[in-house]
């Protein structure tokens, strides 16, 4: 008996992708309407990388601040992120955030208040992400991966405020780059022991105990509640990066 042919998808159920990332990653699905050829997608990626490189050339001694878009201006964590951005700016750092609302806005706002260069790497999303008003350099990215390159290439440290899945994605991607030696001497500071302490406990209890990561890998993360410590760690790392040639006129990559 011959195998039956699969039922073709109902063309009425096809939909236009909501984001460029969906257009790229789901382009082969019969339910998604393709908008570009692969050659056009590659060109779009190239143009996006070129845009970021051109806009951020000369950025150095920068720190990327990550955190939730959902925390409003009246929240104490917003005030903390704003003060972190201000103190880093006063210490001579450019400040890079994801360019959106919440704690991203707070970091950009603090940097501007210090007279530092405030950079926002915005991303097209169907919800939540809208550019904040405190950016000296406001870039818009279609693809998460091109945006992530800019976060690491032009910063020498990550300061991670409380956040959701997006913040965790940025955190663990940076850890993977450090663990595998793709970037060197790159501190990752988790701000808020109440928020982050349980994550480190879980990493030790599950990952380290099972041999999935080395005990020393936990030391790649530093939990702090002190802005003085954040600034001191970022300054020391920047000095070492430049002394050893890890930093360049275009950042750490």
C-alpha positions as MATLAB code, in Angstrom:
seq = 'XXXXXXXXXXXXXXXXXXXXXXXXXXXXXXXXXXXXXXXXXXXXXXXXXXXXXXXXXXXXXXXXXXXXXXXXXXXXXXXXXXXXXXXXXXXXXXXXXXXXXXXXXXXXXXXXXXXXXXXXXXXXXXXXXXXXXXXXXXXXXXXXXXXXXXXXXXXXXXXXXXXXXXXXXXXXXXXXXXXXXXXXXXXXXXXXXXXXXXXXXXXXXXXXXXXXXXXXXXXXXXXXXXXXXXXXXXXXXXXXXXXXXXXXXXXXX';
ca = [
       0.000    0.000    0.000;
       1.438    3.311   -1.078;
       2.129    5.868    1.612;
      -0.326    8.711    1.619;
       0.944   12.146    0.772;
       0.951   14.708    3.565;
      -1.866   17.186    3.480;
      -0.552   20.536    2.216;
      -0.892   23.418    4.654;
      -3.943   25.591    4.313;
      -2.634   28.815    2.689;
      -5.177   30.754    4.725;
      -3.311   29.733    7.890;
       0.039   31.097    6.753;
       1.162   34.226    8.549;
       3.730   36.940    8.134;
       6.538   36.638   10.721;
       6.194   39.026   13.626;
       9.920   39.732   13.923;
      13.035   39.450   11.736;
      14.270   36.633   13.973;
      11.078   34.656   13.336;
      11.427   35.347    9.620;
      14.949   33.921    9.744;
      14.446   30.956   12.068;
      11.023   29.822   10.874;
      11.402   30.590    7.182;
      11.227   26.920    6.162;
       7.977   26.232    8.011;
       4.951   25.914    5.726;
       2.895   28.109    8.057;
       5.245   31.106    7.826;
       5.367   33.421    4.851;
       8.949   33.871    3.679;
       9.907   37.475    2.959;
      13.517   37.238    1.845;
      15.858   34.941   -0.014;
      18.848   33.553    1.891;
      21.110   35.908   -0.056;
      18.989   38.851    1.076;
      19.081   37.655    4.683;
      22.875   37.392    4.634;
      23.121   40.885    3.194;
      20.804   42.209    5.870;
      22.977   40.644    8.581;
      26.117   42.093    7.009;
      24.568   45.551    6.832;
      23.471   45.350   10.459;
      26.942   44.378   11.668;
      28.477   47.112    9.540;
      26.052   49.655   11.010;
      26.980   48.688   14.560;
      30.704   48.700   13.902;
      30.555   52.111   12.215;
      28.456   53.712   14.964;
      30.519   52.351   17.854;
      34.040   52.693   16.486;
      36.140   54.441   19.109;
      34.066   53.174   22.032;
      36.350   52.066   24.829;
      36.237   51.580   28.568;
      32.571   50.725   28.251;
      30.359   48.633   30.515;
      27.170   46.868   29.427;
      24.291   47.023   31.912;
      21.514   44.440   31.596;
      18.201   44.238   33.403;
      14.453   43.989   33.181;
      12.316   46.178   30.942;
       9.410   45.720   33.357;
      10.692   47.577   36.424;
       9.191   51.092   36.607;
      10.903   54.325   37.530;
       9.462   54.366   41.045;
      11.018   51.029   41.995;
      14.135   50.986   44.231;
      15.886   48.720   41.714;
      15.405   51.381   39.039;
      17.041   53.928   41.346;
      19.904   51.495   41.943;
      20.480   50.906   38.214;
      20.372   54.648   37.592;
      23.008   55.203   40.271;
      25.158   52.398   38.842;
      25.024   54.066   35.417;
      25.877   57.444   36.930;
      28.805   56.152   38.971;
      30.254   54.223   36.036;
      29.909   57.334   33.888;
      31.687   59.438   36.489;
      34.485   56.846   36.513;
      35.054   57.429   32.796;
      33.079   54.553   31.310;
      30.703   54.656   28.391;
      27.497   52.850   29.342;
      25.779   50.397   27.003;
      22.292   49.018   27.568;
      19.613   47.318   25.514;
      18.068   50.723   24.923;
      14.607   49.851   26.214;
      12.547   50.861   29.242;
      12.919   49.761   32.854;
      16.434   49.093   34.099;
      17.891   49.716   30.643;
      16.447   53.218   30.760;
      17.796   53.658   34.284;
      21.347   52.766   33.229;
      21.231   55.123   30.229;
      19.716   57.866   32.358;
      22.417   57.646   34.995;
      25.136   57.727   32.338;
      23.697   60.884   30.783;
      23.442   62.536   34.186;
      27.173   61.907   34.625;
      27.959   63.368   31.199;
      29.108   59.981   29.936;
      28.318   58.521   26.540;
      25.029   56.653   26.804;
      24.528   53.917   24.198;
      21.357   51.932   23.524;
      21.294   48.757   21.442;
      17.596   48.472   20.690;
      15.883   45.396   19.245;
      12.676   45.072   17.251;
      10.150   43.127   19.338;
       6.378   42.710   19.095;
       6.007   43.910   22.705;
       7.855   45.572   25.616;
      10.775   47.058   23.721;
      10.552   50.765   22.982;
      13.572   53.082   22.926;
      14.118   55.143   26.046;
      14.789   58.870   25.972;
      18.279   58.778   27.517;
      20.457   57.570   24.647;
      23.228   59.573   22.987;
      23.727   56.745   20.497;
      20.509   54.912   19.613;
      20.918   51.871   17.368;
      18.150   49.568   16.187;
      18.823   45.892   15.479;
      16.663   43.325   13.707;
      18.553   40.268   14.960;
      19.415   39.301   18.517;
      22.754   37.782   17.521;
      24.070   40.922   15.804;
      23.030   42.983   18.815;
      24.788   40.585   21.201;
      28.032   40.957   19.289;
      27.976   44.691   20.006;
      27.386   44.160   23.730;
      30.554   42.100   24.038;
      32.754   43.696   21.385;
      32.467   47.202   22.791;
      32.356   46.518   26.537;
      34.912   45.189   28.971;
      32.503   44.160   31.739;
      28.877   43.190   32.275;
      26.756   44.507   35.136;
      23.620   42.379   35.427;
      20.651   43.764   37.311;
      17.550   41.682   38.147;
      15.675   40.611   35.040;
      13.804   37.908   33.203;
      14.591   35.485   30.397;
      16.263   38.145   28.236;
      18.602   39.121   31.053;
      19.402   35.469   31.756;
      20.094   34.902   28.062;
      22.603   37.747   28.016;
      24.150   36.551   31.277;
      24.694   32.939   30.233;
      25.879   33.839   26.754;
      28.589   35.992   28.320;
      29.525   33.178   30.707;
      29.863   30.760   27.807;
      32.197   33.156   25.984;
      34.356   33.587   29.094;
      34.395   29.900   30.041;
      35.478   28.892   26.537;
      38.160   31.575   26.324;
      36.515   33.651   23.604;
      36.914   36.763   25.760;
      39.504   37.266   28.482;
      39.476   39.070   31.822;
      35.819   40.002   31.454;
      34.055   40.459   34.819;
      30.373   39.650   35.227;
      28.803   41.346   38.230;
      25.372   40.250   39.455;
      23.780   43.119   41.346;
      21.495   42.085   44.200;
      22.350   39.168   46.463;
      18.676   38.607   47.335;
      17.835   38.127   43.669;
      20.902   36.243   42.414;
      21.992   34.245   45.470;
      19.604   31.372   44.770;
      20.920   31.010   41.223;
      24.484   30.520   42.468;
      23.278   28.055   45.079;
      21.561   26.052   42.313;
      24.662   26.143   40.088;
      26.783   24.776   42.934;
      24.220   22.167   44.033;
      23.336   20.894   40.573;
      25.943   21.820   37.958;
      29.088   21.619   40.073;
      27.973   18.554   42.057;
      27.143   16.672   38.848;
      30.406   17.693   37.195;
      28.640   19.716   34.517;
      30.790   22.758   35.237;
      34.038   23.071   37.143;
      34.032   24.481   40.689;
      36.128   27.401   39.457;
      33.504   28.299   36.876;
      31.304   29.651   39.655;
      33.994   32.259   40.269;
      33.217   33.747   36.856;
      30.201   35.289   38.577;
      30.484   37.913   41.271;
      27.424   38.829   43.345;
      27.473   42.256   44.952;
      25.267   44.859   46.580;
      27.980   47.537   46.501;
      28.224   50.185   43.785;
      31.744   50.976   45.005;
      32.697   47.356   44.300;
      31.082   47.439   40.844;
      33.076   50.511   39.850;
      36.321   49.197   41.348;
      36.045   45.812   39.610;
      35.237   47.423   36.252;
      38.131   49.882   36.597;
      40.619   47.150   37.517;
      39.497   44.971   34.620;
      39.728   47.846   32.150;
      43.240   48.678   33.327;
      44.337   45.049   32.929;
      42.702   44.751   29.501;
      44.561   47.752   28.160;
      47.832   46.796   29.840;
      47.749   43.347   28.233;
      46.417   44.478   24.877;
      43.027   42.804   25.360;
      41.334   46.163   24.882;
      41.471   48.051   21.601;
      40.242   51.379   20.328;
      37.044   49.608   19.298;
      36.423   47.648   22.436;
      37.335   44.245   23.791;
      36.978   42.233   20.604;
];
